[in-house]
Every structure is written in C-alpha cells, then in structure tokens.
Coordinates of C-alpha atoms in Angstrom, one line a residue:
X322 CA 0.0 0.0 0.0
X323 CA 1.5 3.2 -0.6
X324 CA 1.5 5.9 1.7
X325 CA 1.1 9.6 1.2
X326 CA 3.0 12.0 2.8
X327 CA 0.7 12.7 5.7
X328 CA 1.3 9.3 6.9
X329 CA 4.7 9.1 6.6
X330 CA 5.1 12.4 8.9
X331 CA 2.4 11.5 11.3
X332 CA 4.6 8.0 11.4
X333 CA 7.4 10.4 12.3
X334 CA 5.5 13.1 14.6
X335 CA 4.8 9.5 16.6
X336 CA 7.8 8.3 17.0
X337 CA 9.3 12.0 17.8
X338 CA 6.6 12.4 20.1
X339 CA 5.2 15.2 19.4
X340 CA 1.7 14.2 18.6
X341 CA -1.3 15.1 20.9
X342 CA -3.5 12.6 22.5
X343 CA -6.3 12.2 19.6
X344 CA -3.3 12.1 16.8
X345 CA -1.4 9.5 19.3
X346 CA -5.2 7.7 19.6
X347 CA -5.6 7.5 15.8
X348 CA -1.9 6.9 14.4
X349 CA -2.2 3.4 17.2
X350 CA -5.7 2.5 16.0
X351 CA -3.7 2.9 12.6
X352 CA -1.1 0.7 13.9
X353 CA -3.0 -1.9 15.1
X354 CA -4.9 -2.7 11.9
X355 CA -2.1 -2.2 9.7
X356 CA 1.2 -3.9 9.8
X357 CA 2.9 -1.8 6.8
X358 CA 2.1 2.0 8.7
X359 CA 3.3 -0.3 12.3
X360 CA 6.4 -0.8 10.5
X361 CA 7.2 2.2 9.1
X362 CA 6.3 3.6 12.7
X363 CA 9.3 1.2 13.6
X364 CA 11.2 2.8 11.0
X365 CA 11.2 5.9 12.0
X366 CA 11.4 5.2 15.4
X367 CA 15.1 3.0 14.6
X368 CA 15.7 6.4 12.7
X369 CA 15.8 8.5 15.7
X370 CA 16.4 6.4 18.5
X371 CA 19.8 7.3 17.7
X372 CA 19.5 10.7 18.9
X373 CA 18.9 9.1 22.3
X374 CA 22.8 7.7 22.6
X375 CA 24.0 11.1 21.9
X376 CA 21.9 13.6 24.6
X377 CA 22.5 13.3 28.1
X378 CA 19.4 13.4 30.7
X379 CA 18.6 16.5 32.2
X380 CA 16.9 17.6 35.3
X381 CA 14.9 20.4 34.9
X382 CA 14.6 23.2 37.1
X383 CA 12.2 23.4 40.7
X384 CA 10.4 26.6 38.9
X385 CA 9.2 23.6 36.2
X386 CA 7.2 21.5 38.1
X387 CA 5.9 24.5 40.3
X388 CA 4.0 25.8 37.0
X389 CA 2.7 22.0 36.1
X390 CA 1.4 21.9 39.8
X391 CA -0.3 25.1 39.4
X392 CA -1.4 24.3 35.7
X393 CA -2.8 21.1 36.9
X394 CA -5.2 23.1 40.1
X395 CA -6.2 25.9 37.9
X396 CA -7.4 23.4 35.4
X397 CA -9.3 21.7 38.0
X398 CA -10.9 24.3 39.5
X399 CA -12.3 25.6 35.9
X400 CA -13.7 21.7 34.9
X401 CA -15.8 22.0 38.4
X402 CA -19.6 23.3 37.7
X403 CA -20.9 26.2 39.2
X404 CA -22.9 25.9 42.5
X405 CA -26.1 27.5 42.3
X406 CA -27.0 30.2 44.9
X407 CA -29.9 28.6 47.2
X408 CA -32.6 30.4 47.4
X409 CA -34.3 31.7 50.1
X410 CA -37.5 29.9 51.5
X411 CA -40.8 31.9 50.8
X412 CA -42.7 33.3 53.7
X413 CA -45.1 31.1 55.6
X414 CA -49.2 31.2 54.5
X415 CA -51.4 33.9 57.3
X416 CA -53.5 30.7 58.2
X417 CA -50.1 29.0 59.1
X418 CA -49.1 31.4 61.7
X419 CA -50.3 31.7 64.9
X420 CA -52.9 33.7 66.2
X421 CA -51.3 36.5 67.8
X422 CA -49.2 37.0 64.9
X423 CA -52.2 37.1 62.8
X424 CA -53.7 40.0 65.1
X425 CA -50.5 42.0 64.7
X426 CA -50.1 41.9 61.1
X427 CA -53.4 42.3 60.5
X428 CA -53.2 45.5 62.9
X429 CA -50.3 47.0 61.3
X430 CA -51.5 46.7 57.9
X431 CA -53.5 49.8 56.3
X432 CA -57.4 49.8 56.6
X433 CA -58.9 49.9 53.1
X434 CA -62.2 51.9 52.9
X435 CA -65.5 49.7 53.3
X436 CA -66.8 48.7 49.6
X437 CA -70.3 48.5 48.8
X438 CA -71.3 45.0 48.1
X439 CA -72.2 45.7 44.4
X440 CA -68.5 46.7 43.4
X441 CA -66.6 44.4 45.6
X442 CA -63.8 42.4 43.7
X443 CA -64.6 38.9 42.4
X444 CA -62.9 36.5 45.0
X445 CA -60.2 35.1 44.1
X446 CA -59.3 31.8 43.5
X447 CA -56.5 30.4 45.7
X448 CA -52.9 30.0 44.9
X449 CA -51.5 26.7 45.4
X450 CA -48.4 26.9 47.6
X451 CA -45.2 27.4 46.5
X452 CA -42.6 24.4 46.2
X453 CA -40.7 23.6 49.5
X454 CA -38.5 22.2 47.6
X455 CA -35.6 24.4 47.2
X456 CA -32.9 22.3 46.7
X457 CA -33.8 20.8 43.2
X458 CA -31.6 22.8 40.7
X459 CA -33.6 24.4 37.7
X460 CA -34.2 22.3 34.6
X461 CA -33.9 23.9 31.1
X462 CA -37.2 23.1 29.3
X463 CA -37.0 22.5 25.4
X464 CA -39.3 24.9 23.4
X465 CA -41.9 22.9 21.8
X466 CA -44.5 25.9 20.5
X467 CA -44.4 26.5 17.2
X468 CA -42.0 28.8 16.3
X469 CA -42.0 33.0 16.1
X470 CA -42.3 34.3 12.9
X471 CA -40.2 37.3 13.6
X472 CA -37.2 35.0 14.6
X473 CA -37.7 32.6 12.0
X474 CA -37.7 35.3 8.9
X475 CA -34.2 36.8 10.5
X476 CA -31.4 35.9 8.2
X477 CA -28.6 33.8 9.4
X478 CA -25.4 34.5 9.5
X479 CA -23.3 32.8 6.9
X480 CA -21.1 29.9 8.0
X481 CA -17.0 30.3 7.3
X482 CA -15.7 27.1 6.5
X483 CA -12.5 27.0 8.0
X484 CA -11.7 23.2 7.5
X485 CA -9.2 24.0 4.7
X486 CA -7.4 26.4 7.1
X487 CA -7.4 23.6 9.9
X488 CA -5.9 21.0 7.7
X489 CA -3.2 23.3 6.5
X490 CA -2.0 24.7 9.8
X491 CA -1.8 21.0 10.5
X492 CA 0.2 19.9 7.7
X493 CA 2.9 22.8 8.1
X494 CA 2.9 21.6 11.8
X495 CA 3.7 18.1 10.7
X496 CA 6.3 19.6 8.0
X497 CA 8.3 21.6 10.9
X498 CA 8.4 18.8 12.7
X499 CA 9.5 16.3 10.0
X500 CA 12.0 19.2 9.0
X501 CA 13.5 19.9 12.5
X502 CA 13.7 16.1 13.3
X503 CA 15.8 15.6 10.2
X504 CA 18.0 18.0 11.0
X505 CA 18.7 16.8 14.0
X506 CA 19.2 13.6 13.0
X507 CA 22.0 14.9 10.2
X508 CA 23.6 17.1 12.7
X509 CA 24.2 14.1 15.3
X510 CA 25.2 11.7 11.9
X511 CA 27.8 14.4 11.2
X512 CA 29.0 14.5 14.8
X513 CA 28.9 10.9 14.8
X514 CA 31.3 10.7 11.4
X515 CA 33.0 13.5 12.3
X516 CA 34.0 11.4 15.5
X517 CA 34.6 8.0 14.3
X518 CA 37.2 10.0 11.6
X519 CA 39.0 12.4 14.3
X520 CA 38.6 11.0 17.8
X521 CA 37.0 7.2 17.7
X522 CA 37.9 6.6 21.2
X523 CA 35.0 9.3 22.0
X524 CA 32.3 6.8 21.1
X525 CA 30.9 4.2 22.8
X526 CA 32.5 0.7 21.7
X527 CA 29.2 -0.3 19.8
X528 CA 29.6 2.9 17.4
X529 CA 33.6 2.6 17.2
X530 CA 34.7 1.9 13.7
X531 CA 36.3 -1.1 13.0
X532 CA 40.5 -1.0 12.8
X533 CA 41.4 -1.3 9.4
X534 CA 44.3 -3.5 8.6
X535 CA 46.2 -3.0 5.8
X536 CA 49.0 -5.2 4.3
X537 CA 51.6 -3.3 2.8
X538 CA 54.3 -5.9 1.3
X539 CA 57.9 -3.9 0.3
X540 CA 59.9 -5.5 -1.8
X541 CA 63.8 -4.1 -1.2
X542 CA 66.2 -5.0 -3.6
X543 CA 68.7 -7.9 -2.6
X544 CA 72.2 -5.8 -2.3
X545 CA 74.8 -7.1 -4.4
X546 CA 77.6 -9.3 -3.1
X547 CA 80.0 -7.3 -1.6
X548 CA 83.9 -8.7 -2.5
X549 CA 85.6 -9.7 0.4
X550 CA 89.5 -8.8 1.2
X551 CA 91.5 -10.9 0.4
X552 CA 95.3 -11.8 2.6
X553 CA 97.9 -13.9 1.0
X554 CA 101.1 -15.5 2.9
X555 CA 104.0 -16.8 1.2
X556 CA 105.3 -19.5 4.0
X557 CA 109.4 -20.1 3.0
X558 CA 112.3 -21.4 4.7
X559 CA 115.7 -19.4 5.3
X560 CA 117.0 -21.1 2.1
X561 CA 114.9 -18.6 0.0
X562 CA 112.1 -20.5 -2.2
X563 CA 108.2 -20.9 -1.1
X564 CA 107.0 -23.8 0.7
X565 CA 103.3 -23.0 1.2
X566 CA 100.3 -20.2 0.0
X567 CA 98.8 -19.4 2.9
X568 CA 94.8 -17.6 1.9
X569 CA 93.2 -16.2 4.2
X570 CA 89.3 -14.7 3.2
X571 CA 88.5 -11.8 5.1
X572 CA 84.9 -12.3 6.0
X573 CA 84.5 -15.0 6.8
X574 CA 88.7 -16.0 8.3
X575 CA 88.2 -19.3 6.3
X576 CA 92.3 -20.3 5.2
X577 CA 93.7 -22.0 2.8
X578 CA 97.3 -23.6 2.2
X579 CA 98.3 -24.7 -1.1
X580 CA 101.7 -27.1 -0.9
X581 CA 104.2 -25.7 -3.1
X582 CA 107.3 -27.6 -2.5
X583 CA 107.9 -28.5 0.8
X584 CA 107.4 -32.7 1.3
X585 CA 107.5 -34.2 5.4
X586 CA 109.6 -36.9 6.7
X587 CA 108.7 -40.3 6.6
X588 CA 107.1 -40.6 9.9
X589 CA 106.6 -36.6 10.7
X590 CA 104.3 -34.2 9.8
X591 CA 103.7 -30.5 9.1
X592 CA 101.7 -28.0 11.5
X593 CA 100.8 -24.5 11.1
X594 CA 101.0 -22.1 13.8
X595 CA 99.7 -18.0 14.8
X596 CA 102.1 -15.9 16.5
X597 CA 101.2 -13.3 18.0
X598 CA 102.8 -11.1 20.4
X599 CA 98.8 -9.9 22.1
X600 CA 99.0 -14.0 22.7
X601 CA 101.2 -15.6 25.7
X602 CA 102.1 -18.7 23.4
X603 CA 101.9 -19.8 19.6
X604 CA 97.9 -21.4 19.1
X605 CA 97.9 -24.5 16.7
X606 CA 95.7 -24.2 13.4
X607 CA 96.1 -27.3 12.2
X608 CA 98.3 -30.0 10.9
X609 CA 98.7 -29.7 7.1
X610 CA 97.5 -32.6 5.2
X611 CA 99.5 -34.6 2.5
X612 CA 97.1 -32.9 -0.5
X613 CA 98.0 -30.0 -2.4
X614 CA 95.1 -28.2 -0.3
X615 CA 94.2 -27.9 3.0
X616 CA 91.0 -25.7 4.0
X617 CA 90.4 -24.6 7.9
X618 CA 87.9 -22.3 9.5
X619 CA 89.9 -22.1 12.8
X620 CA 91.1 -18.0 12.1
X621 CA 86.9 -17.2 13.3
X622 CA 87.4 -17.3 16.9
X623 CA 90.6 -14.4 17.0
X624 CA 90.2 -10.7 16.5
X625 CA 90.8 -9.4 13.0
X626 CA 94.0 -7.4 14.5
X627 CA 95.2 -10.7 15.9
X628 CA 95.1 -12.4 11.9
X629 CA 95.9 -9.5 10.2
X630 CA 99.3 -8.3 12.4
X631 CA 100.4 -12.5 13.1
X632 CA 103.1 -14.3 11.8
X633 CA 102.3 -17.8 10.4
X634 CA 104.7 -20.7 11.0
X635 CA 105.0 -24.5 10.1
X636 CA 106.8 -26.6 12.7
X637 CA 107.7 -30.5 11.8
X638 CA 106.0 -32.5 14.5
X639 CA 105.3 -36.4 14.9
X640 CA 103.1 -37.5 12.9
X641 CA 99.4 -36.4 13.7
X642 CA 101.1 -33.3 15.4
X643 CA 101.5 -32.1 18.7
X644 CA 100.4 -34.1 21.1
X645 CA 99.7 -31.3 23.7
X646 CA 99.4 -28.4 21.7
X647 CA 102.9 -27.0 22.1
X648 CA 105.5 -26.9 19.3
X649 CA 108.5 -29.4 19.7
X650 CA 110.6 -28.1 16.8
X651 CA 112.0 -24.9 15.8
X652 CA 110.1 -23.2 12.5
X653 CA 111.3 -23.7 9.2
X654 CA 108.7 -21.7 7.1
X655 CA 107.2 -18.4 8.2
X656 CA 105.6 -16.0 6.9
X657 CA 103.0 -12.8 7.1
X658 CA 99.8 -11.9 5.2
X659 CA 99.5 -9.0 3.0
X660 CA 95.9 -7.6 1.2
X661 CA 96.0 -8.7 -2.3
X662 CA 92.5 -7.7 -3.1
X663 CA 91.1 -5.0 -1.2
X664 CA 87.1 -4.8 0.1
X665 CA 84.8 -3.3 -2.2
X666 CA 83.5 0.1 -1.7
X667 CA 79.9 1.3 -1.5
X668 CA 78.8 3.0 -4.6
X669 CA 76.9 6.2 -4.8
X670 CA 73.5 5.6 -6.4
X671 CA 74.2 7.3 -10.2
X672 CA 72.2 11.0 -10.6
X673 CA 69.0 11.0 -13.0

C-alpha cells in the first residue's frame, strides 16, 4: 500500500513524540490494523532512536514543576460546575401562623375603605403553595411551540468554512516537525562521522569503527655481493724459495694452504701455527695434510688485528702433530699476510 505524505510524517511526529492525545489515539488504532504503517512507525522510530545515545538526561529546574502543579489546580478548578445560589424559603401562608401573629399583622397593615357589596372584587381563587423544595436545581425546558415568525424570517449568518485552514495549519505543523527532526538527525550523523574520523575513542565501543588492517608488502632490492679482502702468505724457509700459499678470506677467516714444494719426513708431519705477540704462546691451526690443499675455519674465533698483524709458521712435529698443543721443533717456514685484493667500496647511487 503506498503511503502519502501525511502518513509518513504522522509516522514520524509518533515516533518524535510530538503528537497530541487524539493524533497518538488514531496513528495506534492505525497501527493496530495495519502492519505496513506499524512498521514504518518502527522505522522511524530505529531512525531517531539514535538521537537518544547522543543527549544526556537533564533535570529540569524546581520553577518547572511548580507551574505544572499550578497548571494542573487551575485546570481543576475551571472543569468544576458552578454551584447555584440557594434560594431563600418563601414566607409562611397567614392561616399557618399563629394567632397573635395574625392580630399584629393584620393590625399593622392599612385599613382599606368599606366597599359597597355591588363593586366588591370577584374573590379570588387560591394560589397553590409554593414548592418547598428548594434544593432541586432548575431544569432547562426545550421549546416545543411552534416557532415565532419574527425570529424565523431573521437571516442567518453565513457559515465560514474554516476546515481547509485547519488542515493546513496541520500539515505545516507536521512539516516543521518532520523538517526539525531531520536535521537533527544529520547534525548528530555528522558528529557521529566526524568522531569515528577524528577522535574514535570518544564513542561508545558499539559505534567505534572497526580498525582497518592494511597489508603493505615492500619489496627491497637484494644488495649485491660485496667482495671480500683478500690476505695472502707466502710461507718459505731461510733457504729462500716458497714452501706453502697461505689464503686467508676476510669475511668469513676461512684459510687455505696450497703445498708448493715442501714434502714431510717419513714418519713426521707439518703444522701450522699464529704468533702473536697480544698472545702468551703460539695457538695451533692445524696440521697440514698430504694434498696440495688444505682448508680450515679455525682464524673465526681471534680478533681481526690478531690475523691481520700475526706471523704464520709451520713446525715438523710427529706424525698427527702435537700431542699437547705445544710446538717441539723450531720453525722452518714463516711467513706474514699482505691484502691482495682489497674490500669493495659502497657505490653512490648514479644521478637522474
């Protein structure tokens, strides 16, 4: 059923409240018989129930209910009905009064000459006696006469209809109303946004926007291998002429030592040694092995002044080498390292 837009405001005058108490009676017998105006009643109701959340309660002030009390009496007092004025009892009948009273009224009233008999007055007939009853309150009596002329020929005054004027002054009623509930209703859904944007921890949790999470994924360039230094030892003997390449890698202090021309003993073997004066006493790296090359990653554990500033030196020890980590033999190759390739520097990112 579609609605016009009287019912959709008196829907929303309801739910604002604002109705009086024959526009409250009508929009619920409304209601009651049909569930599509009930539920856009609901509507508008859901509509503005939010305005609720956002105003505090507020006590009015004493001088308020003063004026409702007084409202409320002098309304009171102008719904009672008048009280009519009793009226006073009539005087009592002459032959009800006693007869001394009689004598002195009759007395002290004004003799009237003696009328002959021929022009006396016609008796009268007598009254009946008035009500007692003074208490009844009077009774308007319908006119059921035929009616006067004279009143019946006056022209009547002409009848205004004002019904037009009444249903318009309601309509712009309904329309301010409509009017100043939706704008209150956009102010506190721009105070609301406004909030949840600037300061969300101002609302209560059920009107707290939801934290957005957003995955970013940065991709950084893998930086290029950066060369290492390189340190090279040329171990010889006092006889002049190398007996072992000693390489040494300067990131990660992995050596190497190539045999050149130096062969053990039957029964005896080679062993390198660091010397170092920052150390109390030669430390063993090693004892060389009978192929051209022998890798170690012992240089990790010393400082890089310790490798860099040492002298290397290959002792002839039993075979396996020292037994207790001490040399037994004088050196016959030694040697120091010296940077054959140096690290690489970082380059300056090239101008656009």
């Amino acid at each position: 059923m579609a609605y016009s837009d009287d019912h959709i405001a008196l829907a929303a005058e309801y739910a604002l409240g604002t109705l009086d108490a024959d526009e409250r009676a009508q929009v619920e017998t409304m209601m009651a018989v049909d569930e599509a105006f009930a539920a856009i009643v609901q509507a508008w109701a859901y509509r503005l129930g939010a305005l609720n959340q956002m105003v505090g309660a507020v006590e009015p002030r004493p001088i308020v209910w003063e004026n409702i009390r007084s409202e409320i009496v002098r309304t009171a007092l102008a719904q009672q009905p008048p009280v009519a004025a009793e009226a006073s009892p009539p005087p009592p009948p002459a032959s009800e009064l006693p007869a001394s009273d009689a004598a002195e009224s009759a007395g002290d009233a004004p003799q009237s000459p003696i009328v002959p008999h021929a022009e006396a007055a016609p008796p009268q007939m007598p009254r009946p006696e008035p009500d007692a009853l003074t208490d009844v309150a009077p009774q308007f009596i319908p006119q059921v006469h035929a009616p006067d002329l004279a009143v019946a020929r006056a022209p009547q005054a002409a009848v205004v209809d004002d019904g037009n004027v009444i249903r318009l002054e309601s309509r712009v009623k309904r329309w301010r109303s409509v009017a100043s509930a939706a704008g209150a209703l956009a102010a506190a859904l721009l105070i609301m946004l406004s909030l949840q944007i600037f300061l969300p921890d101002a609302l209560p949790g059920a009107l707290r926007p939801a934290p957005r999470i957003q995955t970013v994924e940065v991709k950084i360039p893998a930086a290029p291998l950066a060369t290492s230094a390189q340190y090279v030892a040329l171990l010889q003997g006092q006889a002049g002429g190398p007996a072992f390449i000693l390489t040494v890698d300067g990131a990660t202090k992995n050596f190497t030592v190539r045999k050149v021309g130096a062969t053990p003993e039957p029964g005896k073997s080679f062993e390198l040694w660091l010397i170092s004066d920052k150390l109390p006493r030669p430390r063993s790296l090693g004892v060389i092995g009978a192929s051209d090359f022998t890798a170690r990653p012992l240089l990790a554990g010393y400082d890089p002044d310790v490798v860099n500033g040492a002298t290397y030196a290959v002792t002839v020890e039993q075979a396996g080498g020292s037994p207790d980590g001490n040399p037994h033999s004088a050196p016959v190759f030694t040697g120091k390292l010296i940077e054959t390739v140096p690290p690489a520097q970082p380059q300056a990112p090239a101008k656009k």
